[in-house]
Amino acid sequence: MSYFTMLVELPCPFPYVPAMDHSNYPNDYIRGILNSVKTIALVGASANPARPSWIVTKYLLERGYDVIPVNPGIAGTELLGKKVYGSLAEVPGPIDMVEIFRNSEAAGPITDEALALDPLPKVIWMQLSVRNDEAAAKAEATGIKVVMDRCPKIEFGRLSGEISWQGVNSRILSSKKPVLSGKGFQKLGLNRP
Amino acid sequence: MSDRLPGFNTLAIHAGAAPDAATGARATPIYQTTSFVFDDVDHAASLFGLQAFGNIYSRIGNPTCSVLEERVAALEGGTAALAVASGHAAEFLTFHTLLQPGDEFIAARKLYGGSINQFNHAYKNFGWNVVWADSDDPSTFEAAVTPKTKAIFVESIANPGGVIVDLQAIAAIAKKHRIPFIVDNTMASPYLIRPFEHGADIIVHSATKFLGGHGNSVGGLIVDGGSFNFAGDDRYPMLSKPRPEYGGMVLGETFGNFGFAIAARVLGLRDLGPALSPFNAFLILNGIETLPLRMQRHSDNALAVAEHLSNHSKVSWVSYPGLRTDRYHNLAKQYCPKGAGAVFTFGLKGGYEAGVKLVSNLKLFSHLANIGDTRSLVIHPASTTHRQLTDEQKTQAGAGPEVVRLSIGLEDTEDLIEDLNQALDAA
């Protein structure tokens, strides 16, 4: 059983919070999301390795997430070994999290597409610098958790401690050892004991 | 811990320093190694492409140094930091990240003499042109702004000691013209002044001084406040343009509000090389654990010594903002209410000769060119650091023939005062 399989079988450790403060997420809220999702549809995927969306796709794949790239411009091609879809509706099978790598305005219609999925995703995550409060409210009304203006790679790095290797202020203090996540020494897990 | 922001004392001990993931070592280990094994070939490619967090080679990053970086970023309230070989290296990499040949930056005239030299001479080789302004008169910064101005630089508590700079007034000018505001916070340390709270965008430190605090290690820090949006700003191509070194990556976009710190690391430190030794990082980290205790004692001791000297018959004046009568006392109350730091100057009625005699007669104070040690330090600038200047230049720099600079340490003030008394009597 891989590290991530273990994680996704844990019960969701946080309660549903209806009035989320979207400028200040509790660490446990983000950690709960990153622990509970497995399949991530990344809308706005790029085939250019210099683009943040490519980097995030690669990082999340390396950490055991099943990332499904979505971009109508490169639909049908392969990106980091994964088939690219033209829209959320075309993705076969359930999606746990929709990650929106487009601008704030585009996040509105993409959220609408996500809300038309059956089953609904558990999480809609808008990338760093992307914020659409109207779309967020619509999604939250259906019980979907929303994260805005955050990068899942940065958040994973922050909560695991990996980002501290780059001198970034993780804003997390702990007297517990970080968790080595399987092979090698340069990947850490989300959950300290 | 909860998400509540921990207090300064807690951060000084814990920020960045979890137990070691592999061994459980509780004190931060000294990772005295040049290089780090890759998990696999793909991992190596990810690290070199800036696509994963991790360690490659200690010139670019080292786990002991990164604890120091996160510690200082947390204490200053910044988004990230970069540890480098010295305070000078911190300044150099900061300007290298912001300036192109032919650009200008505005700097306060009252600065550490080493910084004045660096700006006036070394930077000329790169085509970076300093324009001097008067930190006592913020309007001189406004008047110095041109389309080529790429940065504004001041010290929060300025050399040669006893000068408090009105950070908010200068920050407002920087903000109005959309210019990054760099503050050298060496003399204050984040315990006394937190410049990001007053509008700074970038902070630099000589960690050699109060952060390390024990006079044993040279080091420097650059702290990114995350407040200046470089993305899309053509004036700062290191951050806003695709970088050929990294496959066309735009650093200010990819790394968001810590893009400046990353750019200083991967374009500056990587290519220019002034890396901090992990051993020095360890000693500076040890020092920082007691920073709040030491800075308070430094300031309290300095006030006691300054008060004594201001009543001494052989002393003509004392320049310490902690003194109620000092011209900077109101600014000190506004910016550093806990204390005005350890360093100040005073004038001797006996002039140059008295200054030379004083430093020779002191038995506890050490005559050397540093500040921010546990030990009390003294220097007579006119006969040492500033001896090559004309008398007029010396006076302008606050280093006239009668001036003595003290950096008050953590000893008992009775002993410091006794030493000064006997040396003044003999001077």
Short mmCIF file of C-alpha atoms in Angstrom, two decimals, chain B residues 32-328:
data_model
loop_
_atom_site.label_atom_id
_atom_site.label_comp_id
_atom_site.label_asym_id
_atom_site.label_seq_id
_atom_site.Cartn_x
_atom_site.Cartn_y
_atom_site.Cartn_z
CA GLN B 32 28.50 20.38 6.53
CA THR B 33 28.24 18.98 3.02
CA THR B 34 28.72 20.48 -0.41
CA SER B 35 26.05 18.39 -2.14
CA PHE B 36 22.90 16.33 -1.73
CA VAL B 37 22.03 12.96 -3.26
CA PHE B 38 19.09 13.05 -5.66
CA ASP B 39 16.24 10.63 -5.07
CA ASP B 40 16.40 9.67 -8.77
CA VAL B 41 17.19 11.17 -12.19
CA ASP B 42 13.75 12.69 -12.59
CA HIS B 43 14.01 14.27 -9.14
CA ALA B 44 17.34 15.82 -10.12
CA ALA B 45 15.75 17.29 -13.25
CA SER B 46 12.87 18.69 -11.18
CA LEU B 47 15.28 20.36 -8.75
CA PHE B 48 17.44 21.93 -11.46
CA GLY B 49 14.29 23.13 -13.23
CA LEU B 50 12.96 24.77 -10.03
CA GLN B 51 9.99 22.44 -10.22
CA ALA B 52 10.47 20.81 -6.80
CA PHE B 53 11.59 22.06 -3.40
CA GLY B 54 14.86 20.55 -2.27
CA ASN B 55 18.63 20.68 -1.97
CA ILE B 56 21.20 20.37 -4.73
CA TYR B 57 24.45 22.05 -3.77
CA SER B 58 25.33 24.25 -0.80
CA ARG B 59 26.18 27.27 -2.90
CA ILE B 60 22.48 27.48 -3.84
CA GLY B 61 20.92 26.22 -0.64
CA ASN B 62 21.72 24.19 2.47
CA PRO B 63 19.35 22.83 5.14
CA THR B 64 21.18 24.56 8.01
CA CYS B 65 21.15 27.85 6.13
CA SER B 66 17.48 27.41 5.22
CA VAL B 67 16.52 27.16 8.90
CA LEU B 68 18.24 30.49 9.42
CA GLU B 69 16.40 31.90 6.40
CA GLU B 70 12.98 30.86 7.62
CA ARG B 71 13.80 32.02 11.16
CA VAL B 72 14.67 35.55 10.04
CA ALA B 73 11.78 35.68 7.54
CA ALA B 74 9.42 34.82 10.40
CA LEU B 75 10.95 37.34 12.82
CA GLU B 76 10.70 40.12 10.24
CA GLY B 77 7.21 39.04 9.11
CA GLY B 78 8.41 38.42 5.54
CA THR B 79 7.47 35.72 3.03
CA ALA B 80 10.96 34.24 2.56
CA ALA B 81 14.63 34.98 3.09
CA LEU B 82 18.02 34.17 1.64
CA ALA B 83 21.14 33.66 3.76
CA VAL B 84 24.41 34.83 2.22
CA ALA B 85 28.06 35.20 3.15
CA SER B 86 27.89 38.72 4.63
CA GLY B 87 25.79 41.83 4.92
CA HIS B 88 27.63 43.21 1.91
CA ALA B 89 26.67 40.12 -0.09
CA ALA B 90 23.05 40.68 0.96
CA GLU B 91 23.16 44.22 -0.44
CA PHE B 92 24.97 43.09 -3.59
CA LEU B 93 22.50 40.31 -4.43
CA THR B 94 19.54 42.56 -3.64
CA PHE B 95 20.70 45.24 -6.07
CA HIS B 96 21.76 42.63 -8.63
CA THR B 97 18.19 41.34 -8.66
CA LEU B 98 16.71 44.81 -9.13
CA LEU B 99 19.15 46.86 -11.22
CA GLN B 100 20.41 46.81 -14.78
CA PRO B 101 23.46 48.77 -16.04
CA GLY B 102 22.60 52.47 -16.23
CA ASP B 103 19.96 52.26 -13.48
CA GLU B 104 19.89 54.44 -10.38
CA PHE B 105 19.01 53.90 -6.74
CA ILE B 106 18.54 56.44 -3.99
CA ALA B 107 20.37 55.85 -0.70
CA ALA B 108 20.41 57.70 2.59
CA ARG B 109 23.69 59.51 3.17
CA LYS B 110 23.94 58.22 6.75
CA LEU B 111 24.97 54.60 6.24
CA TYR B 112 27.57 52.13 7.39
CA GLY B 113 30.85 53.31 5.82
CA GLY B 114 31.29 49.97 4.08
CA SER B 115 27.96 50.43 2.32
CA ILE B 116 28.94 53.94 1.25
CA ASN B 117 32.13 52.54 -0.29
CA GLN B 118 30.26 49.68 -1.96
CA PHE B 119 27.74 52.08 -3.52
CA ASN B 120 30.23 54.80 -4.50
CA HIS B 121 32.92 52.58 -5.97
CA ALA B 122 32.22 48.85 -6.49
CA TYR B 123 28.75 49.39 -7.96
CA LYS B 124 30.09 51.85 -10.53
CA ASN B 125 31.68 48.84 -12.27
CA PHE B 126 28.20 47.46 -12.86
CA GLY B 127 26.73 50.77 -13.99
CA TRP B 128 24.55 51.00 -10.88
CA ASN B 129 24.46 54.65 -9.92
CA VAL B 130 23.80 55.75 -6.37
CA VAL B 131 22.01 59.06 -5.78
CA TRP B 132 22.43 60.29 -2.20
CA ALA B 133 19.61 61.72 -0.11
CA ASP B 134 19.22 62.98 3.46
CA SER B 135 17.30 60.59 5.70
CA ASP B 136 16.54 63.47 8.08
CA ASP B 137 14.63 65.16 5.22
CA PRO B 138 12.38 62.72 3.30
CA SER B 139 11.66 65.36 0.64
CA THR B 140 15.21 64.87 -0.63
CA PHE B 141 14.21 61.31 -1.62
CA GLU B 142 11.21 62.62 -3.55
CA ALA B 143 13.46 65.13 -5.32
CA ALA B 144 15.95 62.42 -6.30
CA VAL B 145 13.44 60.14 -8.07
CA THR B 146 13.97 59.80 -11.84
CA PRO B 147 12.60 57.31 -14.39
CA LYS B 148 15.82 55.32 -13.84
CA THR B 149 15.29 54.94 -10.08
CA LYS B 150 14.90 51.22 -9.30
CA ALA B 151 15.21 51.15 -5.51
CA ILE B 152 15.41 53.24 -2.35
CA PHE B 153 17.80 52.18 0.42
CA VAL B 154 18.05 53.30 4.06
CA GLU B 155 19.12 51.95 7.44
CA SER B 156 16.35 51.84 10.08
CA ILE B 157 18.72 52.87 12.87
CA ALA B 158 21.52 54.48 10.93
CA ASN B 159 25.25 54.50 11.33
CA PRO B 160 27.32 55.75 12.98
CA GLY B 161 24.65 55.17 15.60
CA GLY B 162 22.02 57.26 17.23
CA VAL B 163 20.01 58.11 14.08
CA ILE B 164 16.38 56.96 13.73
CA VAL B 165 15.00 57.13 10.19
CA ASP B 166 11.37 58.04 9.50
CA LEU B 167 10.63 54.85 7.56
CA GLN B 168 6.95 55.58 6.94
CA ALA B 169 7.65 58.96 5.33
CA ILE B 170 10.20 57.45 2.94
CA ALA B 171 8.02 54.38 2.30
CA ALA B 172 5.20 56.68 1.17
CA ILE B 173 7.49 58.23 -1.45
CA ALA B 174 8.64 54.78 -2.62
CA LYS B 175 5.03 53.57 -2.85
CA LYS B 176 3.92 56.67 -4.76
CA HIS B 177 6.57 56.04 -7.44
CA ARG B 178 6.21 52.22 -7.29
CA ILE B 179 9.84 51.72 -6.28
CA PRO B 180 10.91 48.87 -3.95
CA PHE B 181 11.90 50.21 -0.52
CA ILE B 182 14.92 48.40 0.95
CA VAL B 183 15.71 48.76 4.65
CA ASP B 184 18.96 47.62 6.25
CA ASN B 185 17.70 46.53 9.69
CA THR B 186 21.07 45.46 11.08
CA MET B 187 21.36 47.99 13.93
CA ALA B 188 17.77 47.59 15.14
CA SER B 189 17.18 43.88 14.53
CA PRO B 190 13.53 42.83 14.22
CA TYR B 191 13.24 42.91 18.02
CA LEU B 192 13.42 46.71 18.06
CA ILE B 193 12.00 47.62 14.61
CA ARG B 194 10.05 45.54 12.07
CA PRO B 195 10.40 47.58 8.87
CA PHE B 196 7.76 45.64 6.89
CA GLU B 197 5.19 47.08 9.30
CA HIS B 198 6.35 50.55 8.23
CA GLY B 199 6.24 50.02 4.45
CA ALA B 200 9.54 48.31 3.58
CA ASP B 201 9.45 45.82 0.69
CA ILE B 202 12.85 44.18 1.22
CA ILE B 203 15.03 43.97 4.35
CA VAL B 204 18.74 43.24 4.44
CA HIS B 205 20.85 42.30 7.44
CA SER B 206 24.41 41.95 8.41
CA ALA B 207 23.77 38.90 10.61
CA THR B 208 27.34 39.40 11.82
CA LYS B 209 26.01 41.98 14.25
CA PHE B 210 23.00 41.54 16.55
CA LEU B 211 21.39 38.47 14.92
CA GLY B 212 24.50 36.35 15.53
CA GLY B 213 25.32 38.62 18.41
CA HIS B 214 28.49 37.00 19.69
CA GLY B 215 31.10 38.41 17.33
CA ASN B 216 32.01 34.99 15.94
CA SER B 217 30.46 34.70 12.46
CA VAL B 218 30.13 36.87 9.38
CA GLY B 219 26.83 36.42 7.54
CA GLY B 220 24.01 38.26 5.80
CA LEU B 221 20.29 37.92 5.10
CA ILE B 222 17.89 39.20 2.47
CA VAL B 223 14.22 39.13 3.48
CA ASP B 224 11.39 39.36 0.96
CA GLY B 225 8.36 41.23 2.28
CA GLY B 226 6.18 39.88 -0.52
CA SER B 227 4.62 43.33 -0.85
CA PHE B 228 6.05 44.49 -4.17
CA ASN B 229 4.39 43.04 -7.27
CA PHE B 230 7.18 42.49 -9.78
CA ALA B 231 5.14 40.33 -12.17
CA GLY B 232 4.53 42.16 -15.43
CA ASP B 233 6.76 45.08 -14.39
CA ASP B 234 9.22 45.56 -17.27
CA ARG B 235 11.55 47.63 -15.08
CA TYR B 236 12.58 44.43 -13.26
CA PRO B 237 13.44 41.89 -15.99
CA MET B 238 15.03 39.43 -13.54
CA LEU B 239 11.55 38.92 -12.11
CA SER B 240 9.17 39.81 -14.92
CA LYS B 241 10.81 38.39 -18.07
CA PRO B 242 11.20 34.76 -19.14
CA ARG B 243 14.59 33.59 -17.88
CA PRO B 244 16.66 31.70 -20.42
CA GLU B 245 18.55 29.99 -17.54
CA TYR B 246 15.30 28.28 -16.54
CA GLY B 247 13.64 27.37 -19.82
CA GLY B 248 11.73 30.63 -20.07
CA MET B 249 10.29 30.60 -16.55
CA VAL B 250 9.05 33.98 -15.24
CA LEU B 251 10.22 33.95 -11.62
CA GLY B 252 8.02 36.78 -10.33
CA GLU B 253 4.98 34.96 -11.65
CA THR B 254 5.88 31.37 -10.77
CA PHE B 255 6.88 32.12 -7.17
CA GLY B 256 4.30 34.79 -6.39
CA ASN B 257 4.94 36.77 -3.24
CA PHE B 258 8.31 35.16 -2.53
CA GLY B 259 9.59 35.55 -6.10
CA PHE B 260 12.15 38.16 -5.12
CA ALA B 261 13.84 35.83 -2.61
CA ILE B 262 13.86 33.00 -5.16
CA ALA B 263 15.30 35.26 -7.88
CA ALA B 264 18.04 36.48 -5.54
CA ARG B 265 18.88 32.82 -4.87
CA VAL B 266 18.67 31.26 -8.33
CA LEU B 267 19.97 34.20 -10.39
CA GLY B 268 22.18 35.91 -7.80
CA LEU B 269 23.54 33.43 -5.27
CA ARG B 270 23.73 30.61 -7.83
CA ASP B 271 25.72 32.62 -10.38
CA LEU B 272 27.72 35.02 -8.20
CA GLY B 273 28.40 32.62 -5.36
CA PRO B 274 28.59 34.38 -1.96
CA ALA B 275 27.12 31.42 -0.05
CA LEU B 276 26.98 31.27 3.75
CA SER B 277 28.82 28.42 5.45
CA PRO B 278 26.44 26.05 7.31
CA PHE B 279 28.66 26.37 10.37
CA ASN B 280 28.20 30.14 10.43
CA ALA B 281 24.45 29.65 9.90
CA PHE B 282 24.39 27.36 12.94
CA LEU B 283 26.17 29.91 15.15
CA ILE B 284 23.93 32.73 13.96
CA LEU B 285 20.86 30.55 14.66
CA ASN B 286 22.13 29.92 18.17
CA GLY B 287 22.53 33.64 18.61
CA ILE B 288 19.02 34.40 17.40
CA GLU B 289 17.48 32.14 20.05
CA THR B 290 18.41 34.81 22.63
CA LEU B 291 17.93 37.85 20.38
CA PRO B 292 14.97 39.30 22.34
CA LEU B 293 16.83 38.99 25.65
CA ARG B 294 20.05 40.39 24.30
CA MET B 295 18.56 43.33 22.38
CA GLN B 296 16.66 44.47 25.44
CA ARG B 297 19.81 44.29 27.58
CA HIS B 298 21.90 45.98 24.87
CA SER B 299 19.43 48.85 24.74
CA ASP B 300 19.02 49.17 28.50
CA ASN B 301 22.80 49.14 29.02
CA ALA B 302 23.34 51.66 26.22
CA LEU B 303 20.84 54.04 27.76
CA ALA B 304 22.53 53.80 31.17
CA VAL B 305 25.98 54.45 29.67
CA ALA B 306 24.67 57.28 27.46
CA GLU B 307 23.03 58.94 30.46
CA HIS B 308 26.28 58.72 32.41
CA LEU B 309 28.38 60.14 29.56
CA SER B 310 25.95 63.00 28.96
CA ASN B 311 26.76 64.21 32.50
CA HIS B 312 30.52 63.71 32.26
CA SER B 313 32.71 66.81 32.35
CA LYS B 314 35.01 65.69 29.49
CA VAL B 315 32.12 64.86 27.13
CA SER B 316 30.71 67.66 24.97
CA TRP B 317 27.71 65.81 23.54
CA VAL B 318 26.05 62.36 23.34
CA SER B 319 23.95 61.26 20.37
CA TYR B 320 21.62 58.52 21.61
CA PRO B 321 17.89 58.59 20.76
CA GLY B 322 17.03 56.94 24.05
CA LEU B 323 17.97 60.21 25.78
CA ARG B 324 14.96 62.46 26.30
CA THR B 325 16.78 65.49 24.96
CA ASP B 326 17.98 63.78 21.77
CA ARG B 327 16.79 65.12 18.40
CA TYR B 328 15.65 61.61 17.39
#
